[in-house]
Amino acid sequence: MMGLGKTGMFDNLNLHERVYLYLRDKIVHNSLKPGSRIDYDELMAELGVSRTPVRDALNRLQIDNLIEVRPRSGTFVSTPNKKAIEDLYNVRKPLESTAVQLAAPHLSDESYLALLEEAERAEVELKKGNPDVFFAHDRHFHRTLISHSDNSRLIAIMDSLEVQVKWFGIIMTKNLDRPYRAIEMHKSIVNAMRDNKIDEAKQLMELHIEEVKQDIMSDFPTE
């Protein structure tokens, strides 16, 4: 059990935020498995905090759709299903296609080159059996285009989807062929944008998101 106060896992500065980020990362990285029950008392003892920051953190995780509260049963880590995946990626596809068009005028040749070099490094690490660099590259690639869109509403919406996109994306580690295909798509999108072939880049992004959706959905049995 972690100690209380300054010697504990967390101090009192933004305590609920720290608890939220800790639990969110455990869920996203599957340390807390889908369908597992969350026990308030166990979390309070583990983290050395009171009930209030745990409750506030779990409320935020429920908004993120990472946990669910079942009446008379308790609080559980959400279990991804095909409908949730389909809904998320159907929203994500047009937003990221729009981000391609909006970001293109704001990205420099150096930025394009950096993205391509990052993709190459991710591919090298995948060949070593290390997918972590790919996941870092994947999120940085998409965040770079979104942040350079210079559209605050698009950025805010994509920020709200970020946690679930990352959570679902980690499922791709079941098959390392998928990250290889994703890297190739990233390179194609970057090259099309750099060559000012914006319509082609948008189509490639839409195809990329659709492929990711279908890949992840294929891991779930028919409901």
PDB file of C-alpha atoms in Angstrom:
ATOM      1  CA  MET A   1       0.000   0.000   0.000  1.00  0.00           C
ATOM      2  CA  MET A   2       1.242   3.466  -0.863  1.00  0.00           C
ATOM      3  CA  GLY A   3       1.715   5.881   1.992  1.00  0.00           C
ATOM      4  CA  LEU A   4      -0.358   8.989   2.588  1.00  0.00           C
ATOM      5  CA  GLY A   5       0.538  12.624   2.070  1.00  0.00           C
ATOM      6  CA  LYS A   6       3.852  13.732   0.626  1.00  0.00           C
ATOM      7  CA  THR A   7       5.349  10.271   0.836  1.00  0.00           C
ATOM      8  CA  GLY A   8       2.493   8.730  -1.154  1.00  0.00           C
ATOM      9  CA  MET A   9       2.130   8.240  -4.893  1.00  0.00           C
ATOM     10  CA  PHE A  10       0.473  11.638  -5.260  1.00  0.00           C
ATOM     11  CA  ASP A  11       0.589  14.969  -3.491  1.00  0.00           C
ATOM     12  CA  ASN A  12      -2.395  17.275  -3.093  1.00  0.00           C
ATOM     13  CA  LEU A  13      -1.642  19.396  -6.164  1.00  0.00           C
ATOM     14  CA  ASN A  14      -4.296  18.562  -8.771  1.00  0.00           C
ATOM     15  CA  LEU A  15      -4.851  15.280  -6.977  1.00  0.00           C
ATOM     16  CA  HIS A  16      -7.901  14.201  -8.954  1.00  0.00           C
ATOM     17  CA  GLU A  17      -6.014  14.977 -12.192  1.00  0.00           C
ATOM     18  CA  ARG A  18      -3.119  12.758 -11.127  1.00  0.00           C
ATOM     19  CA  VAL A  19      -5.435   9.916 -10.159  1.00  0.00           C
ATOM     20  CA  TYR A  20      -7.319  10.314 -13.433  1.00  0.00           C
ATOM     21  CA  LEU A  21      -4.149  10.162 -15.543  1.00  0.00           C
ATOM     22  CA  TYR A  22      -2.835   7.180 -13.578  1.00  0.00           C
ATOM     23  CA  LEU A  23      -6.038   5.172 -14.041  1.00  0.00           C
ATOM     24  CA  ARG A  24      -6.467   6.263 -17.645  1.00  0.00           C
ATOM     25  CA  ASP A  25      -2.990   5.030 -18.540  1.00  0.00           C
ATOM     26  CA  LYS A  26      -3.586   1.713 -16.772  1.00  0.00           C
ATOM     27  CA  ILE A  27      -6.770   1.200 -18.800  1.00  0.00           C
ATOM     28  CA  VAL A  28      -5.325   2.336 -22.133  1.00  0.00           C
ATOM     29  CA  HIS A  29      -2.270   0.103 -21.721  1.00  0.00           C
ATOM     30  CA  ASN A  30      -4.414  -2.832 -20.543  1.00  0.00           C
ATOM     31  CA  SER A  31      -3.014  -3.026 -17.021  1.00  0.00           C
ATOM     32  CA  LEU A  32      -6.671  -2.724 -16.054  1.00  0.00           C
ATOM     33  CA  LYS A  33      -8.326  -5.182 -18.408  1.00  0.00           C
ATOM     34  CA  PRO A  34     -11.643  -4.576 -20.201  1.00  0.00           C
ATOM     35  CA  GLY A  35     -14.489  -5.907 -18.059  1.00  0.00           C
ATOM     36  CA  SER A  36     -12.495  -5.872 -14.818  1.00  0.00           C
ATOM     37  CA  ARG A  37     -14.227  -4.519 -11.718  1.00  0.00           C
ATOM     38  CA  ILE A  38     -12.914  -1.321 -10.137  1.00  0.00           C
ATOM     39  CA  ASP A  39     -12.950  -1.322  -6.350  1.00  0.00           C
ATOM     40  CA  TYR A  40     -12.968   2.092  -4.653  1.00  0.00           C
ATOM     41  CA  ASP A  41     -11.419   0.840  -1.420  1.00  0.00           C
ATOM     42  CA  GLU A  42      -8.611  -0.975  -3.213  1.00  0.00           C
ATOM     43  CA  LEU A  43      -7.770   2.123  -5.267  1.00  0.00           C
ATOM     44  CA  MET A  44      -7.834   4.360  -2.199  1.00  0.00           C
ATOM     45  CA  ALA A  45      -5.463   1.991  -0.396  1.00  0.00           C
ATOM     46  CA  GLU A  46      -3.186   1.533  -3.416  1.00  0.00           C
ATOM     47  CA  LEU A  47      -2.814   5.244  -4.115  1.00  0.00           C
ATOM     48  CA  GLY A  48      -3.012   6.536  -0.563  1.00  0.00           C
ATOM     49  CA  VAL A  49      -5.809   8.995  -1.365  1.00  0.00           C
ATOM     50  CA  SER A  50      -9.323   9.704  -0.118  1.00  0.00           C
ATOM     51  CA  ARG A  51     -12.547   8.717  -1.848  1.00  0.00           C
ATOM     52  CA  THR A  52     -13.176  12.123  -3.438  1.00  0.00           C
ATOM     53  CA  PRO A  53     -10.269  12.215  -5.950  1.00  0.00           C
ATOM     54  CA  VAL A  54     -10.970   8.590  -6.900  1.00  0.00           C
ATOM     55  CA  ARG A  55     -14.639   9.390  -7.456  1.00  0.00           C
ATOM     56  CA  ASP A  56     -13.796  12.500  -9.511  1.00  0.00           C
ATOM     57  CA  ALA A  57     -11.282  10.568 -11.621  1.00  0.00           C
ATOM     58  CA  LEU A  58     -13.778   7.784 -12.295  1.00  0.00           C
ATOM     59  CA  ASN A  59     -16.409  10.334 -13.306  1.00  0.00           C
ATOM     60  CA  ARG A  60     -14.014  11.673 -15.937  1.00  0.00           C
ATOM     61  CA  LEU A  61     -13.158   8.177 -17.123  1.00  0.00           C
ATOM     62  CA  GLN A  62     -16.870   7.510 -17.548  1.00  0.00           C
ATOM     63  CA  ILE A  63     -17.143  10.600 -19.754  1.00  0.00           C
ATOM     64  CA  ASP A  64     -14.196   9.197 -21.757  1.00  0.00           C
ATOM     65  CA  ASN A  65     -16.194   5.959 -22.139  1.00  0.00           C
ATOM     66  CA  LEU A  66     -13.336   4.046 -20.547  1.00  0.00           C
ATOM     67  CA  ILE A  67     -15.421   2.825 -17.620  1.00  0.00           C
ATOM     68  CA  GLU A  68     -19.074   2.000 -17.084  1.00  0.00           C
ATOM     69  CA  VAL A  69     -21.265   1.994 -13.973  1.00  0.00           C
ATOM     70  CA  ARG A  70     -23.672  -0.909 -13.790  1.00  0.00           C
ATOM     71  CA  PRO A  71     -26.625  -0.467 -11.438  1.00  0.00           C
ATOM     72  CA  ARG A  72     -26.405  -2.747  -8.381  1.00  0.00           C
ATOM     73  CA  SER A  73     -23.222  -4.287  -9.770  1.00  0.00           C
ATOM     74  CA  GLY A  74     -20.442  -1.716  -9.544  1.00  0.00           C
ATOM     75  CA  THR A  75     -17.919   0.104 -11.711  1.00  0.00           C
ATOM     76  CA  PHE A  76     -16.106  -1.735 -14.490  1.00  0.00           C
ATOM     77  CA  VAL A  77     -13.554  -1.028 -17.196  1.00  0.00           C
ATOM     78  CA  SER A  78     -15.487  -0.732 -20.439  1.00  0.00           C
ATOM     79  CA  THR A  79     -15.277  -3.537 -22.952  1.00  0.00           C
ATOM     80  CA  PRO A  80     -14.795  -2.260 -26.521  1.00  0.00           C
ATOM     81  CA  ASN A  81     -17.422  -3.419 -28.993  1.00  0.00           C
ATOM     82  CA  LYS A  82     -17.899  -3.111 -32.725  1.00  0.00           C
ATOM     83  CA  LYS A  83     -20.501  -0.350 -32.467  1.00  0.00           C
ATOM     84  CA  ALA A  84     -18.213   1.835 -30.335  1.00  0.00           C
ATOM     85  CA  ILE A  85     -15.303   1.305 -32.735  1.00  0.00           C
ATOM     86  CA  GLU A  86     -17.444   1.999 -35.798  1.00  0.00           C
ATOM     87  CA  ASP A  87     -18.893   5.163 -34.264  1.00  0.00           C
ATOM     88  CA  LEU A  88     -15.470   6.501 -33.290  1.00  0.00           C
ATOM     89  CA  TYR A  89     -13.771   5.891 -36.622  1.00  0.00           C
ATOM     90  CA  ASN A  90     -16.740   7.102 -38.671  1.00  0.00           C
ATOM     91  CA  VAL A  91     -16.400  10.437 -36.869  1.00  0.00           C
ATOM     92  CA  ARG A  92     -12.629  10.413 -37.043  1.00  0.00           C
ATOM     93  CA  LYS A  93     -12.397   9.826 -40.814  1.00  0.00           C
ATOM     94  CA  PRO A  94     -13.867  13.119 -42.125  1.00  0.00           C
ATOM     95  CA  LEU A  95     -12.192  15.130 -39.372  1.00  0.00           C
ATOM     96  CA  GLU A  96      -8.717  13.855 -40.218  1.00  0.00           C
ATOM     97  CA  SER A  97      -9.359  14.231 -43.938  1.00  0.00           C
ATOM     98  CA  THR A  98     -10.218  17.874 -43.273  1.00  0.00           C
ATOM     99  CA  ALA A  99      -7.086  18.213 -41.135  1.00  0.00           C
ATOM    100  CA  VAL A 100      -4.973  17.126 -44.119  1.00  0.00           C
ATOM    101  CA  GLN A 101      -6.351  19.936 -46.257  1.00  0.00           C
ATOM    102  CA  LEU A 102      -6.091  22.582 -43.542  1.00  0.00           C
ATOM    103  CA  ALA A 103      -2.624  21.560 -42.335  1.00  0.00           C
ATOM    104  CA  ALA A 104      -0.910  21.399 -45.720  1.00  0.00           C
ATOM    105  CA  PRO A 105      -0.254  25.162 -46.066  1.00  0.00           C
ATOM    106  CA  HIS A 106       1.216  25.316 -42.557  1.00  0.00           C
ATOM    107  CA  LEU A 107       3.709  22.448 -42.748  1.00  0.00           C
ATOM    108  CA  SER A 108       7.282  23.158 -43.841  1.00  0.00           C
ATOM    109  CA  ASP A 109       9.557  20.914 -45.892  1.00  0.00           C
ATOM    110  CA  GLU A 110      11.452  20.247 -42.669  1.00  0.00           C
ATOM    111  CA  SER A 111       8.241  19.087 -40.973  1.00  0.00           C
ATOM    112  CA  TYR A 112       7.446  16.677 -43.799  1.00  0.00           C
ATOM    113  CA  LEU A 113      10.987  15.321 -43.723  1.00  0.00           C
ATOM    114  CA  ALA A 114      10.826  14.857 -39.948  1.00  0.00           C
ATOM    115  CA  LEU A 115       7.594  12.871 -40.254  1.00  0.00           C
ATOM    116  CA  LEU A 116       9.107  10.625 -42.925  1.00  0.00           C
ATOM    117  CA  GLU A 117      12.252  10.026 -40.864  1.00  0.00           C
ATOM    118  CA  GLU A 118      10.120   9.222 -37.828  1.00  0.00           C
ATOM    119  CA  ALA A 119       8.153   6.684 -39.888  1.00  0.00           C
ATOM    120  CA  GLU A 120      11.411   5.045 -40.955  1.00  0.00           C
ATOM    121  CA  ARG A 121      12.588   4.766 -37.344  1.00  0.00           C
ATOM    122  CA  ALA A 122       9.275   3.223 -36.336  1.00  0.00           C
ATOM    123  CA  GLU A 123       9.635   0.639 -39.092  1.00  0.00           C
ATOM    124  CA  VAL A 124      13.153  -0.255 -37.957  1.00  0.00           C
ATOM    125  CA  GLU A 125      11.938  -0.773 -34.380  1.00  0.00           C
ATOM    126  CA  LEU A 126       9.019  -2.899 -35.555  1.00  0.00           C
ATOM    127  CA  LYS A 127      11.488  -5.212 -37.277  1.00  0.00           C
ATOM    128  CA  LYS A 128      13.120  -5.617 -33.869  1.00  0.00           C
ATOM    129  CA  GLY A 129       9.749  -6.599 -32.404  1.00  0.00           C
ATOM    130  CA  ASN A 130       9.256  -3.291 -30.587  1.00  0.00           C
ATOM    131  CA  PRO A 131       5.862  -1.687 -31.383  1.00  0.00           C
ATOM    132  CA  ASP A 132       6.140   1.117 -28.800  1.00  0.00           C
ATOM    133  CA  VAL A 133       8.027   3.446 -31.157  1.00  0.00           C
ATOM    134  CA  PHE A 134       5.327   2.853 -33.765  1.00  0.00           C
ATOM    135  CA  PHE A 135       2.576   3.896 -31.363  1.00  0.00           C
ATOM    136  CA  ALA A 136       4.487   7.059 -30.449  1.00  0.00           C
ATOM    137  CA  HIS A 137       5.002   7.811 -34.152  1.00  0.00           C
ATOM    138  CA  ASP A 138       1.360   7.061 -34.976  1.00  0.00           C
ATOM    139  CA  ARG A 139      -0.017   9.483 -32.425  1.00  0.00           C
ATOM    140  CA  HIS A 140       2.584  12.148 -33.280  1.00  0.00           C
ATOM    141  CA  PHE A 141       1.830  11.852 -37.000  1.00  0.00           C
ATOM    142  CA  HIS A 142      -1.901  12.375 -36.532  1.00  0.00           C
ATOM    143  CA  ARG A 143      -1.492  15.033 -33.834  1.00  0.00           C
ATOM    144  CA  THR A 144       0.915  16.979 -36.061  1.00  0.00           C
ATOM    145  CA  LEU A 145      -1.627  17.234 -38.873  1.00  0.00           C
ATOM    146  CA  ILE A 146      -4.440  18.081 -36.475  1.00  0.00           C
ATOM    147  CA  SER A 147      -2.466  20.740 -34.587  1.00  0.00           C
ATOM    148  CA  HIS A 148      -1.338  22.380 -37.843  1.00  0.00           C
ATOM    149  CA  SER A 149      -4.927  22.598 -39.070  1.00  0.00           C
ATOM    150  CA  ASP A 150      -5.180  25.938 -37.240  1.00  0.00           C
ATOM    151  CA  ASN A 151      -8.826  25.104 -36.501  1.00  0.00           C
ATOM    152  CA  SER A 152      -9.616  25.258 -32.792  1.00  0.00           C
ATOM    153  CA  ARG A 153     -12.908  23.371 -33.091  1.00  0.00           C
ATOM    154  CA  LEU A 154     -11.366  20.489 -35.015  1.00  0.00           C
ATOM    155  CA  ILE A 155      -8.490  20.326 -32.527  1.00  0.00           C
ATOM    156  CA  ALA A 156     -10.881  20.284 -29.557  1.00  0.00           C
ATOM    157  CA  ILE A 157     -13.030  17.519 -31.031  1.00  0.00           C
ATOM    158  CA  MET A 158     -10.029  15.372 -31.858  1.00  0.00           C
ATOM    159  CA  ASP A 159      -8.612  15.940 -28.367  1.00  0.00           C
ATOM    160  CA  SER A 160     -11.845  14.547 -26.941  1.00  0.00           C
ATOM    161  CA  LEU A 161     -11.437  11.403 -29.064  1.00  0.00           C
ATOM    162  CA  GLU A 162      -7.728  10.954 -28.379  1.00  0.00           C
ATOM    163  CA  VAL A 163      -7.946   8.553 -25.446  1.00  0.00           C
ATOM    164  CA  GLN A 164     -10.214   6.075 -27.182  1.00  0.00           C
ATOM    165  CA  VAL A 165      -8.251   6.295 -30.425  1.00  0.00           C
ATOM    166  CA  LYS A 166      -5.109   5.359 -28.496  1.00  0.00           C
ATOM    167  CA  TRP A 167      -6.908   2.615 -26.550  1.00  0.00           C
ATOM    168  CA  PHE A 168      -8.367   0.967 -29.645  1.00  0.00           C
ATOM    169  CA  GLY A 169      -5.113   1.429 -31.534  1.00  0.00           C
ATOM    170  CA  ILE A 170      -3.119  -0.645 -29.063  1.00  0.00           C
ATOM    171  CA  ILE A 171      -5.198  -3.633 -30.186  1.00  0.00           C
ATOM    172  CA  MET A 172      -3.106  -3.486 -33.362  1.00  0.00           C
ATOM    173  CA  THR A 173      -0.195  -5.077 -31.525  1.00  0.00           C
ATOM    174  CA  LYS A 174      -1.923  -8.424 -32.032  1.00  0.00           C
ATOM    175  CA  ASN A 175      -0.753  -8.341 -35.636  1.00  0.00           C
ATOM    176  CA  LEU A 176       2.430  -6.477 -36.548  1.00  0.00           C
ATOM    177  CA  ASP A 177       1.461  -6.458 -40.237  1.00  0.00           C
ATOM    178  CA  ARG A 178      -1.017  -3.709 -39.393  1.00  0.00           C
ATOM    179  CA  PRO A 179       1.534  -1.197 -38.085  1.00  0.00           C
ATOM    180  CA  TYR A 180       3.698  -1.827 -41.171  1.00  0.00           C
ATOM    181  CA  ARG A 181       0.720  -0.985 -43.401  1.00  0.00           C
ATOM    182  CA  ALA A 182      -0.065   2.076 -41.301  1.00  0.00           C
ATOM    183  CA  ILE A 183       3.496   3.345 -41.656  1.00  0.00           C
ATOM    184  CA  GLU A 184       3.346   2.975 -45.439  1.00  0.00           C
ATOM    185  CA  MET A 185       0.083   4.930 -45.493  1.00  0.00           C
ATOM    186  CA  HIS A 186       1.623   7.661 -43.357  1.00  0.00           C
ATOM    187  CA  LYS A 187       4.493   7.987 -45.822  1.00  0.00           C
ATOM    188  CA  SER A 188       2.105   8.126 -48.785  1.00  0.00           C
ATOM    189  CA  ILE A 189      -0.011  10.809 -47.112  1.00  0.00           C
ATOM    190  CA  VAL A 190       3.040  12.922 -46.268  1.00  0.00           C
ATOM    191  CA  ASN A 191       4.464  12.619 -49.773  1.00  0.00           C
ATOM    192  CA  ALA A 192       1.138  13.556 -51.369  1.00  0.00           C
ATOM    193  CA  MET A 193       0.813  16.590 -49.092  1.00  0.00           C
ATOM    194  CA  ARG A 194       4.408  17.643 -49.776  1.00  0.00           C
ATOM    195  CA  ASP A 195       3.754  17.401 -53.528  1.00  0.00           C
ATOM    196  CA  ASN A 196       0.608  19.527 -53.080  1.00  0.00           C
ATOM    197  CA  LYS A 197      -1.635  16.632 -54.149  1.00  0.00           C
ATOM    198  CA  ILE A 198      -4.158  17.500 -51.485  1.00  0.00           C
ATOM    199  CA  ASP A 199      -7.136  15.593 -52.881  1.00  0.00           C
ATOM    200  CA  GLU A 200      -5.001  12.472 -53.135  1.00  0.00           C
ATOM    201  CA  ALA A 201      -3.724  12.973 -49.580  1.00  0.00           C
ATOM    202  CA  LYS A 202      -7.277  13.356 -48.271  1.00  0.00           C
ATOM    203  CA  GLN A 203      -8.376  10.171 -50.018  1.00  0.00           C
ATOM    204  CA  LEU A 204      -5.378   8.315 -48.612  1.00  0.00           C
ATOM    205  CA  MET A 205      -6.183   9.518 -45.098  1.00  0.00           C
ATOM    206  CA  GLU A 206      -9.794   8.379 -45.415  1.00  0.00           C
ATOM    207  CA  LEU A 207      -8.618   4.989 -46.690  1.00  0.00           C
ATOM    208  CA  HIS A 208      -6.097   4.762 -43.847  1.00  0.00           C
ATOM    209  CA  ILE A 209      -8.698   5.440 -41.152  1.00  0.00           C
ATOM    210  CA  GLU A 210     -11.133   2.996 -42.753  1.00  0.00           C
ATOM    211  CA  GLU A 211      -8.461   0.284 -42.861  1.00  0.00           C
ATOM    212  CA  VAL A 212      -7.638   0.821 -39.196  1.00  0.00           C
ATOM    213  CA  LYS A 213     -11.329   0.623 -38.318  1.00  0.00           C
ATOM    214  CA  GLN A 214     -11.830  -2.610 -40.224  1.00  0.00           C
ATOM    215  CA  ASP A 215      -8.662  -4.134 -38.750  1.00  0.00           C
ATOM    216  CA  ILE A 216      -9.707  -3.404 -35.186  1.00  0.00           C
ATOM    217  CA  MET A 217     -13.319  -4.469 -35.748  1.00  0.00           C
ATOM    218  CA  SER A 218     -12.112  -7.784 -37.149  1.00  0.00           C
ATOM    219  CA  ASP A 219     -10.674  -8.644 -33.732  1.00  0.00           C
ATOM    220  CA  PHE A 220     -14.115  -8.775 -32.183  1.00  0.00           C
ATOM    221  CA  PRO A 221     -16.562 -11.661 -32.565  1.00  0.00           C
ATOM    222  CA  THR A 222     -19.949 -11.080 -34.143  1.00  0.00           C
ATOM    223  CA  GLU A 223     -22.293  -9.812 -31.467  1.00  0.00           C
TER     224      GLU A 223
END
